[in-house]
Short mmCIF file of C-alpha atoms and ligand atoms in Angstrom, two decimals:
data_model
loop_
_atom_site.label_atom_id
_atom_site.label_comp_id
_atom_site.label_asym_id
_atom_site.label_seq_id
_atom_site.Cartn_x
_atom_site.Cartn_y
_atom_site.Cartn_z
CA MET A 1 97.27 191.44 264.74
CA SER A 2 96.37 190.92 260.80
CA LEU A 3 98.80 189.28 258.86
CA PRO A 4 100.53 189.79 255.32
CA PRO A 5 99.77 187.88 253.00
CA ILE A 6 102.59 185.18 252.46
CA ILE A 7 104.01 185.06 248.76
CA GLN A 8 105.19 181.75 247.52
CA PRO A 9 108.80 181.35 246.05
CA ALA A 10 108.34 180.22 241.87
CA SER A 11 109.25 176.81 241.58
CA PRO A 12 113.43 176.72 241.81
CA ARG A 13 113.60 174.15 239.18
CA SER A 14 112.88 177.01 236.31
CA GLN A 15 114.27 174.48 233.67
CA ASP A 16 111.91 171.88 235.10
CA PRO A 17 109.09 173.84 236.97
CA LEU A 18 107.77 172.04 240.58
CA PRO A 19 103.91 171.11 239.53
CA GLN A 20 101.70 173.59 241.25
CA PRO A 21 99.71 171.76 244.77
CA ALA A 22 95.76 171.77 244.39
CA PRO A 23 93.81 174.81 245.67
CA GLU A 24 92.76 172.97 249.12
CA ALA A 25 96.59 171.58 250.01
CA GLN A 26 97.58 175.39 249.03
CA ALA A 27 95.45 176.87 251.68
CA HIS A 28 96.96 173.77 253.70
CA SER A 29 100.36 175.33 253.06
CA GLN A 30 98.90 178.94 253.96
CA LEU A 31 97.79 178.14 257.58
CA LEU A 32 100.70 176.73 258.59
CA CYS A 33 102.43 178.99 256.90
CA GLU A 34 100.62 181.84 259.18
CA LYS A 35 101.49 179.63 262.43
CA ILE A 36 104.88 179.90 261.04
CA VAL A 37 105.09 183.54 260.78
CA SER A 38 103.44 184.68 264.08
CA THR A 39 106.07 182.29 265.42
CA ILE A 40 108.84 184.45 263.98
CA HIS A 41 106.69 187.77 265.21
CA GLN A 42 106.40 186.28 268.69
CA SER A 43 110.68 185.45 268.63
CA GLY A 44 111.22 189.46 267.23
CA GLY A 45 111.72 188.36 263.59
CA TRP A 46 114.16 185.44 263.29
CA ILE A 47 113.43 181.48 264.24
CA PRO A 48 116.53 179.44 264.26
CA PHE A 49 116.17 176.83 261.20
CA PRO A 50 115.91 173.59 263.48
CA GLN A 51 112.79 175.44 264.84
CA TYR A 52 111.29 176.44 261.11
CA MET A 53 112.22 172.48 259.91
CA GLU A 54 110.40 171.31 262.67
CA MET A 55 107.05 173.25 261.85
CA ALA A 56 107.75 172.18 258.50
CA LEU A 57 107.39 169.18 259.24
CA TYR A 58 105.46 168.07 262.85
CA ALA A 59 103.55 171.02 263.74
CA PRO A 60 100.60 169.47 264.64
CA ALA A 61 97.69 168.38 261.95
CA LEU A 62 100.06 170.98 259.42
CA GLY A 63 103.19 169.70 259.28
CA TYR A 64 104.38 167.65 256.44
CA TYR A 65 104.88 164.60 258.32
CA SER A 66 101.90 165.07 260.64
CA GLY A 67 99.12 166.70 258.15
CA GLY A 68 97.34 164.90 255.41
CA ALA A 69 100.07 165.14 253.01
CA ARG A 70 100.14 161.96 251.04
CA LYS A 71 104.44 161.42 251.06
CA PHE A 72 105.03 158.17 250.31
CA GLY A 73 104.78 156.16 247.14
CA SER A 74 104.15 157.08 243.43
CA ALA A 75 101.30 159.06 244.26
CA GLY A 76 103.15 160.84 246.85
CA ASP A 77 106.74 162.55 246.90
CA PHE A 78 108.99 159.55 247.73
CA VAL A 79 109.40 156.33 247.58
CA THR A 80 111.40 154.45 250.33
CA ALA A 81 113.52 150.62 250.37
CA PRO A 82 110.34 148.72 252.57
CA GLU A 83 107.73 150.61 249.63
CA MET A 84 109.54 149.06 246.79
CA THR A 85 109.84 145.25 247.64
CA PRO A 86 109.13 142.91 250.86
CA LEU A 87 112.09 141.84 250.42
CA PHE A 88 113.80 144.52 252.06
CA GLY A 89 111.92 143.54 255.04
CA GLN A 90 112.89 140.16 254.85
CA THR A 91 116.46 140.70 254.55
CA LEU A 92 116.37 142.98 257.59
CA ALA A 93 114.59 140.29 259.40
CA ARG A 94 117.42 137.96 258.78
CA SER A 95 119.99 140.60 260.63
CA ILE A 96 117.59 140.71 263.50
CA ALA A 97 116.31 137.18 264.33
CA PRO A 98 119.92 136.54 266.09
CA ILE A 99 119.85 139.82 268.41
CA LEU A 100 115.80 138.46 269.39
CA ALA A 101 116.64 135.15 270.21
CA ASN A 102 119.73 136.69 272.72
CA THR A 103 117.60 139.87 274.33
CA ALA A 104 114.16 140.25 275.13
CA PRO A 105 112.05 139.86 272.21
CA ILE A 106 110.16 142.78 271.42
CA VAL A 107 111.02 144.67 268.18
CA THR A 108 110.07 148.83 268.40
CA GLU A 109 110.32 150.71 265.09
CA ALA A 110 110.12 154.87 264.99
CA GLY A 111 108.89 156.25 262.17
CA ALA A 112 106.94 153.79 260.48
CA GLY A 113 106.11 155.33 257.26
CA THR A 114 102.83 153.24 255.98
CA GLY A 115 103.10 150.24 258.23
CA LYS A 116 105.12 148.02 255.20
CA LEU A 117 108.33 147.49 257.08
CA ALA A 118 106.58 146.51 259.91
CA GLY A 119 104.21 143.96 258.70
CA ASP A 120 107.10 142.67 256.05
CA LEU A 121 109.21 142.37 258.76
CA LEU A 122 106.58 140.39 260.88
CA GLN A 123 105.71 138.08 258.96
CA ALA A 124 109.48 137.26 257.51
CA LEU A 125 110.49 136.92 261.71
CA GLU A 126 107.45 134.62 262.18
CA ALA A 127 108.62 132.56 259.01
CA LEU A 128 111.77 132.51 260.35
CA GLY A 129 110.61 131.40 263.94
CA GLN A 130 111.84 134.79 265.88
CA LEU A 131 108.25 136.22 265.77
CA PRO A 132 108.39 139.42 269.15
CA GLU A 133 106.15 139.15 271.28
CA ARG A 134 105.82 143.11 271.16
CA TYR A 135 106.11 145.51 267.54
CA ASN A 136 106.14 148.79 269.51
CA ILE A 137 105.58 151.59 266.42
CA LEU A 138 106.81 154.65 267.38
CA GLU A 139 104.91 157.68 265.81
CA LEU A 140 104.57 160.91 265.77
CA SER A 141 102.15 161.27 263.45
CA ALA A 142 98.07 160.48 264.12
CA GLU A 143 97.41 160.93 260.49
CA LEU A 144 100.11 157.78 259.85
CA ALA A 145 99.51 155.86 262.99
CA GLU A 146 95.96 155.87 261.71
CA ARG A 147 96.88 154.47 258.22
CA GLN A 148 100.14 151.89 259.72
CA ARG A 149 96.92 150.65 261.65
CA ALA A 150 94.90 149.71 258.32
CA HIS A 151 97.56 148.46 256.43
CA LEU A 152 98.57 146.24 259.06
CA GLN A 153 94.67 144.99 259.75
CA ALA A 154 94.95 143.80 255.54
CA ALA A 155 98.57 142.31 255.81
CA VAL A 156 98.82 140.54 259.44
CA PRO A 157 94.89 140.41 261.03
CA HIS A 158 96.51 137.39 263.34
CA LEU A 159 99.43 139.83 264.99
CA MET A 160 97.48 142.86 265.37
CA SER A 161 97.47 142.35 269.18
CA ARG A 162 101.57 142.25 269.27
CA ILE A 163 100.98 145.71 267.71
CA HIS A 164 101.20 148.78 270.05
CA TRP A 165 101.36 152.29 269.18
CA LEU A 166 103.60 154.72 271.42
CA ASN A 167 103.26 158.68 271.35
CA ALA A 168 106.69 158.90 273.31
CA LEU A 169 109.87 156.37 274.18
CA PRO A 170 109.36 154.24 276.52
CA VAL A 171 112.23 155.16 279.86
CA ARG A 172 113.06 151.52 279.02
CA LEU A 173 113.84 149.96 276.02
CA SER A 174 115.26 146.21 274.95
CA GLY A 175 115.16 144.49 272.18
CA VAL A 176 115.61 145.58 268.78
CA VAL A 177 114.65 149.17 267.66
CA VAL A 178 115.11 149.86 263.81
CA GLY A 179 114.61 153.13 261.92
CA ASN A 180 114.63 153.31 258.15
CA GLU A 181 115.39 156.84 257.02
CA VAL A 182 113.77 158.52 260.14
CA LEU A 183 117.15 159.85 261.29
CA ASP A 184 117.83 162.37 258.20
CA ALA A 185 113.81 163.90 258.79
CA MET A 186 115.22 165.40 261.82
CA PRO A 187 115.99 169.11 262.40
CA VAL A 188 119.55 171.11 261.97
CA GLU A 189 120.98 173.55 262.68
CA LEU A 190 121.98 175.50 259.89
CA ILE A 191 125.97 177.19 259.59
CA ARG A 192 127.61 179.52 257.11
CA TRP A 193 131.59 179.78 257.46
CA GLN A 194 132.89 182.73 255.75
CA ARG A 195 136.02 182.75 256.28
CA GLY A 196 137.93 186.31 257.86
CA ALA A 197 134.24 187.55 257.87
CA ALA A 198 133.51 189.75 260.81
CA GLN A 199 131.25 186.99 262.22
CA GLU A 200 133.10 184.08 260.89
CA VAL A 201 130.34 181.68 261.47
CA GLN A 202 126.64 182.31 261.23
CA ARG A 203 124.15 180.94 262.99
CA LEU A 204 121.15 180.40 260.26
CA GLY A 205 117.90 181.09 260.94
CA VAL A 206 114.31 182.22 259.13
CA ALA A 207 113.18 185.69 258.95
CA LEU A 208 110.75 187.51 256.71
CA GLU A 209 111.57 189.82 253.90
CA SER A 210 108.63 192.43 252.45
CA VAL A 211 107.92 192.06 248.49
CA GLU A 212 105.60 192.64 246.29
CA GLY A 213 101.86 192.03 247.78
CA GLY A 214 103.14 190.41 251.09
CA VAL A 215 106.03 188.91 252.67
CA ARG A 216 108.15 185.78 252.32
CA PHE A 217 110.59 183.51 254.36
CA VAL A 218 114.09 183.97 253.83
CA THR A 219 117.30 182.64 255.29
CA ILE A 220 119.71 185.07 257.15
CA ALA A 221 121.90 184.96 260.23
CA SER A 222 121.07 185.53 263.28
CA PRO A 223 120.75 189.23 264.07
CA SER A 224 122.02 188.07 267.94
CA GLY A 225 124.93 186.50 266.72
CA THR A 226 126.21 182.74 266.98
CA PRO A 227 126.92 181.11 270.27
CA PRO A 228 130.07 180.58 271.64
CA GLU A 229 129.77 176.72 271.49
CA LEU A 230 128.48 176.30 268.20
CA SER A 231 131.14 178.81 266.71
CA GLU A 232 134.17 176.87 268.08
CA ARG A 233 132.81 173.61 266.75
CA VAL A 234 131.95 174.86 263.53
CA GLY A 235 135.59 176.50 263.72
CA ALA A 236 137.24 173.15 264.35
CA LEU A 237 135.66 171.41 261.63
CA ALA A 238 136.09 174.45 259.21
CA ASN A 239 140.19 173.81 260.10
CA LYS A 240 140.14 169.72 260.14
CA TYR A 241 138.29 169.50 256.91
CA ASP A 242 140.14 172.76 255.37
CA TRP A 243 136.97 174.56 253.86
CA PRO A 244 137.26 177.08 251.38
CA ASP A 245 136.39 180.37 251.79
CA ASP A 246 132.83 180.24 252.04
CA TYR A 247 131.24 177.17 253.15
CA THR A 248 127.57 176.85 254.00
CA THR A 249 126.25 173.59 256.43
CA GLU A 250 124.40 171.64 258.81
CA ILE A 251 125.55 170.74 262.48
CA PRO A 252 123.09 167.57 263.71
CA GLU A 253 122.07 167.74 266.89
CA ALA A 254 118.31 166.01 267.07
CA GLY A 255 119.69 163.26 265.60
CA PRO A 256 122.52 162.60 268.04
CA ALA A 257 120.45 163.36 270.98
CA TRP A 258 117.67 160.86 269.76
CA ILE A 259 120.49 158.51 269.74
CA THR A 260 122.23 159.43 272.98
CA THR A 261 118.51 159.15 274.85
CA LEU A 262 117.48 155.51 273.04
CA ALA A 263 120.51 154.34 273.57
CA GLN A 264 120.61 155.40 277.08
CA ARG A 265 117.58 153.60 277.59
CA LEU A 266 118.81 150.71 276.08
CA THR A 267 118.86 147.73 278.75
CA GLN A 268 120.08 145.09 276.43
CA GLY A 269 119.91 144.64 272.41
CA ALA A 270 120.77 146.47 269.56
CA LEU A 271 119.43 149.82 267.25
CA LEU A 272 119.96 148.97 263.46
CA LEU A 273 119.33 152.27 261.49
CA ILE A 274 119.22 152.65 258.10
CA ASP A 275 119.98 156.24 255.97
CA TYR A 276 121.27 157.59 253.08
CA GLY A 277 124.64 159.41 254.57
CA PHE A 278 128.33 159.49 255.19
CA PRO A 279 131.33 159.54 257.69
CA ARG A 280 132.31 162.85 259.37
CA HIS A 281 134.90 163.35 256.65
CA GLU A 282 132.90 162.76 254.19
CA PHE A 283 130.20 165.08 255.38
CA TYR A 284 132.09 168.21 256.06
CA HIS A 285 134.34 167.24 252.69
CA HIS A 286 135.73 170.75 251.45
CA GLU A 287 134.05 170.21 247.91
CA ARG A 288 130.85 170.12 249.85
CA THR A 289 130.20 173.90 249.91
CA GLY A 290 126.00 173.68 250.07
CA GLY A 291 125.36 171.33 252.28
CA THR A 292 123.46 168.49 251.95
CA LEU A 293 120.03 170.32 253.18
CA MET A 294 117.08 168.40 249.54
CA CYS A 295 113.36 169.39 249.57
CA HIS A 296 111.33 166.70 247.85
CA TYR A 297 107.99 167.39 246.04
CA ARG A 298 106.02 165.12 243.76
CA HIS A 299 109.87 162.62 243.23
CA ARG A 300 111.72 166.35 242.50
CA ALA A 301 114.72 166.94 244.14
CA HIS A 302 115.39 170.84 244.93
CA PRO A 303 116.92 173.10 247.65
CA ASP A 304 114.36 175.62 248.96
CA PRO A 305 113.12 174.89 252.00
CA TYR A 306 110.30 177.21 251.75
CA TYR A 307 108.41 175.91 248.81
CA TRP A 308 104.94 175.49 249.75
CA PRO A 309 105.93 174.44 254.06
CA GLY A 310 103.89 171.30 255.06
CA LEU A 311 103.62 170.10 251.35
CA GLN A 312 107.37 168.71 250.82
CA ASP A 313 109.73 166.96 252.58
CA ILE A 314 112.79 168.80 253.85
CA THR A 315 115.57 166.58 254.54
CA THR A 316 119.95 166.25 255.10
CA HIS A 317 122.08 163.69 255.21
CA VAL A 318 123.11 161.95 257.73
CA ASP A 319 126.55 162.43 259.84
CA PHE A 320 126.76 158.97 260.81
CA THR A 321 129.94 159.65 263.02
CA SER A 322 127.87 161.54 265.00
CA ILE A 323 125.53 158.86 265.05
CA ALA A 324 128.43 156.43 266.29
CA GLU A 325 130.03 159.00 268.82
CA ALA A 326 126.96 159.49 270.61
CA GLY A 327 125.92 155.24 270.72
CA PHE A 328 129.15 155.14 271.62
CA ASP A 329 129.47 157.54 274.71
CA ALA A 330 125.54 156.65 276.16
CA GLY A 331 127.14 153.10 276.55
CA CYS A 332 127.09 151.25 273.22
CA GLU A 333 129.09 149.16 270.98
CA VAL A 334 129.46 150.70 267.43
CA ALA A 335 129.25 146.54 266.05
CA GLY A 336 128.85 147.56 262.85
CA TYR A 337 128.30 150.31 259.88
CA CYS A 338 128.46 149.83 256.19
CA THR A 339 126.59 150.64 252.98
CA GLN A 340 123.48 149.45 252.58
CA ALA A 341 124.62 147.15 249.43
CA GLY A 342 127.16 145.42 251.56
CA TRP A 343 124.70 144.64 254.33
CA LEU A 344 121.90 143.53 251.80
CA MET A 345 124.48 141.16 250.15
CA ASP A 346 125.60 140.10 253.58
CA ALA A 347 122.44 139.54 255.36
CA GLY A 348 121.53 137.01 251.73
CA LEU A 349 118.95 139.48 249.33
CA LEU A 350 120.09 137.53 246.56
CA ASP A 351 119.14 133.87 248.16
CA LEU A 352 115.39 135.84 249.06
CA LEU A 353 115.49 137.04 245.61
CA SER A 354 116.15 133.68 243.81
CA ALA A 355 113.78 132.17 246.00
CA SER A 356 110.80 134.18 244.79
CA GLN A 357 111.61 133.59 241.39
CA PRO A 358 108.62 132.02 239.02
CA ALA A 359 109.50 128.33 238.62
CA ASP A 360 108.90 128.75 234.77
CA PRO A 361 111.05 132.51 233.87
CA THR A 362 109.13 132.62 230.65
CA GLN A 363 106.16 133.30 232.84
CA ALA A 364 107.71 136.10 234.37
CA ASP A 365 104.98 138.64 235.36
CA GLY A 366 105.33 142.15 235.64
CA GLN A 367 105.48 141.13 238.93
CA TRP A 368 108.42 139.46 239.42
CA VAL A 369 110.23 142.38 237.01
CA ARG A 370 109.53 144.95 239.44
CA THR A 371 111.03 142.63 241.84
CA GLN A 372 114.21 142.23 239.87
CA HIS A 373 114.21 146.01 239.31
CA ALA A 374 113.82 147.35 243.25
CA VAL A 375 116.82 145.12 244.19
CA GLN A 376 118.91 147.03 241.76
CA THR A 377 117.67 150.12 242.66
CA LEU A 378 118.26 148.52 246.79
CA LEU A 379 122.08 147.40 245.74
CA SER A 380 123.11 149.32 243.03
CA PRO A 381 126.02 152.29 243.51
CA ALA A 382 124.64 155.07 241.52
CA GLU A 383 121.07 154.45 243.48
CA MET A 384 120.87 153.35 247.06
CA GLY A 385 123.06 150.79 247.31
CA GLU A 386 126.41 153.15 248.49
CA PHE A 387 124.09 156.07 249.28
CA PHE A 388 122.25 154.56 252.06
CA LYS A 389 124.79 153.33 255.09
CA VAL A 390 123.37 150.88 258.06
CA ILE A 391 124.75 151.20 261.65
CA LEU A 392 124.18 148.38 264.40
CA LEU A 393 124.77 149.77 267.75
CA THR A 394 124.68 147.03 270.30
CA LYS A 395 124.10 146.86 274.32
CA GLY A 396 124.90 143.44 276.41
CA LEU A 397 124.76 141.21 273.92
CA PRO A 398 127.35 137.76 273.62
CA ALA A 399 130.37 139.23 271.69
CA ASP A 400 130.35 135.86 269.81
CA LEU A 401 126.98 136.58 268.35
CA ARG A 402 126.95 136.18 264.21
CA ILE A 403 124.43 138.87 262.74
CA PRO A 404 124.07 138.55 258.96
CA GLY A 405 124.15 142.01 257.35
CA PHE A 406 127.44 142.74 259.16
CA LEU A 407 129.41 139.30 258.36
CA ARG A 408 131.73 140.03 256.01
CA SER A 409 130.14 143.32 254.54
CA ASP A 410 132.94 146.29 253.87
CA ARG A 411 134.15 147.96 256.84
CA SER A 412 136.18 150.11 254.61
CA HIS A 413 134.08 153.42 255.76
CA THR A 414 135.88 154.74 258.83
CA LEU A 415 133.87 156.42 261.25
C1 LIG B 1 111.03 159.48 255.03
S1 LIG B 1 110.18 159.61 256.37
C2 LIG B 1 110.65 157.44 257.00
C3 LIG B 1 109.12 156.41 256.95
C4 LIG B 1 109.35 154.96 257.07
N1 LIG B 1 110.70 154.54 257.74
C5 LIG B 1 110.04 154.34 255.40
O1 LIG B 1 111.17 153.98 255.79
O2 LIG B 1 108.94 154.34 254.65
C6 LIG B 1 110.24 159.83 257.93
C7 LIG B 1 109.86 159.05 259.22
O3 LIG B 1 110.65 159.24 260.29
C8 LIG B 1 109.88 159.84 261.88
N2 LIG B 1 110.14 160.71 262.57
C9 LIG B 1 111.14 161.52 262.86
N3 LIG B 1 111.50 161.92 264.35
C10 LIG B 1 111.18 160.56 264.21
C11 LIG B 1 111.44 160.90 266.10
N4 LIG B 1 112.03 161.21 266.94
N5 LIG B 1 111.01 159.39 266.60
C12 LIG B 1 109.84 159.06 265.81
N6 LIG B 1 109.53 159.27 264.43
C13 LIG B 1 110.45 159.81 263.89
C14 LIG B 1 108.71 160.82 260.72
O4 LIG B 1 107.64 160.93 261.58
C15 LIG B 1 108.45 160.19 259.45
O5 LIG B 1 107.27 159.28 259.67
#
């Protein structure tokens, strides 16, 4: 069947238009769009939003994370904490070193990006005398795995024999599993709730709309209605959090399901996850009427998930209550939950910053200025400090184990 041309949406930021991709990037996106269009046709004209998000991010060779898009750093679409300063990985090492001393000496990192965190963590754990015997990297993207290998070969050549790439979660896990900004990249259900409407809870998904010259993607409700369990779940949230008459949000399913699997497979050790998000009562706050779905293209955030699919990141905030519940129900203890700033300060980021200061501050170079700036970004409540949270789920660790990062920090964020 020949497909009609797929018309890309105009820049979602009309005041400050997004840059246009280069012709070869546009061609790459068109290939992915054709695949999505075929899937929509084969599914009777509509696919659930999580299926669209999964394809846009992870379709083999074409999705944003599985294709060749630049993604990280100043030439990419976003910058993550490990890319800003090695002090982030060094601080994380302080949190996980005592755990490694009390469980199997294995670190498993999910979604390792450029490999920067892996290199920084390994170097810092080596300096702390807690070098893991194995550092597993669980990576869905072959392209990123290659980039990680090249970075780690240059950064920690003497530790390469300890680093292993995995395509799937091991059946049994022990040691420490870490993931920075992994949960926010997992597909979510998109729903709309309208008080008193014939179909009060709409499960949203993606269909095609004819426009001049071709078709484009649109978000519409499932033509076959909403599964009763999803309706009940959303109705309960609407009542509990007193949503106004028209409310669109996300229901995370892949993230909590992933945590359930990790927690079930963890025989002893910890899961430590860092991401942007809130506890449930903030996630579903009645004023958050449009949900948290956000896209990133060349360092600009915007809300259109159909802008050049495969070339932009699509993310949502994390409902940390669902993560805590999934871990708890699968046998883990919620051993810590706090803001990124609270965790970093408690684990000694500022001591590490002082130690990295040049002996003569008047001779301070650009690197030192960049380090200070990065630390400020990581800690500032107006930037990543409050917005990002850290959750620690443990199993079978000594009850009196003191884990830096979670000793004194603010625990007022009830889950
Ligand atoms: C925003 S990037 C963060 C990368 C890196 N951790 C960092 O901080 O720079 C999200 C990463 O999560 C990965 N990811 C998403 N779902 C995953 C899963 N189920 N297992 C492993 N990695 C996953 C993606 O492939 C991607 O590399």
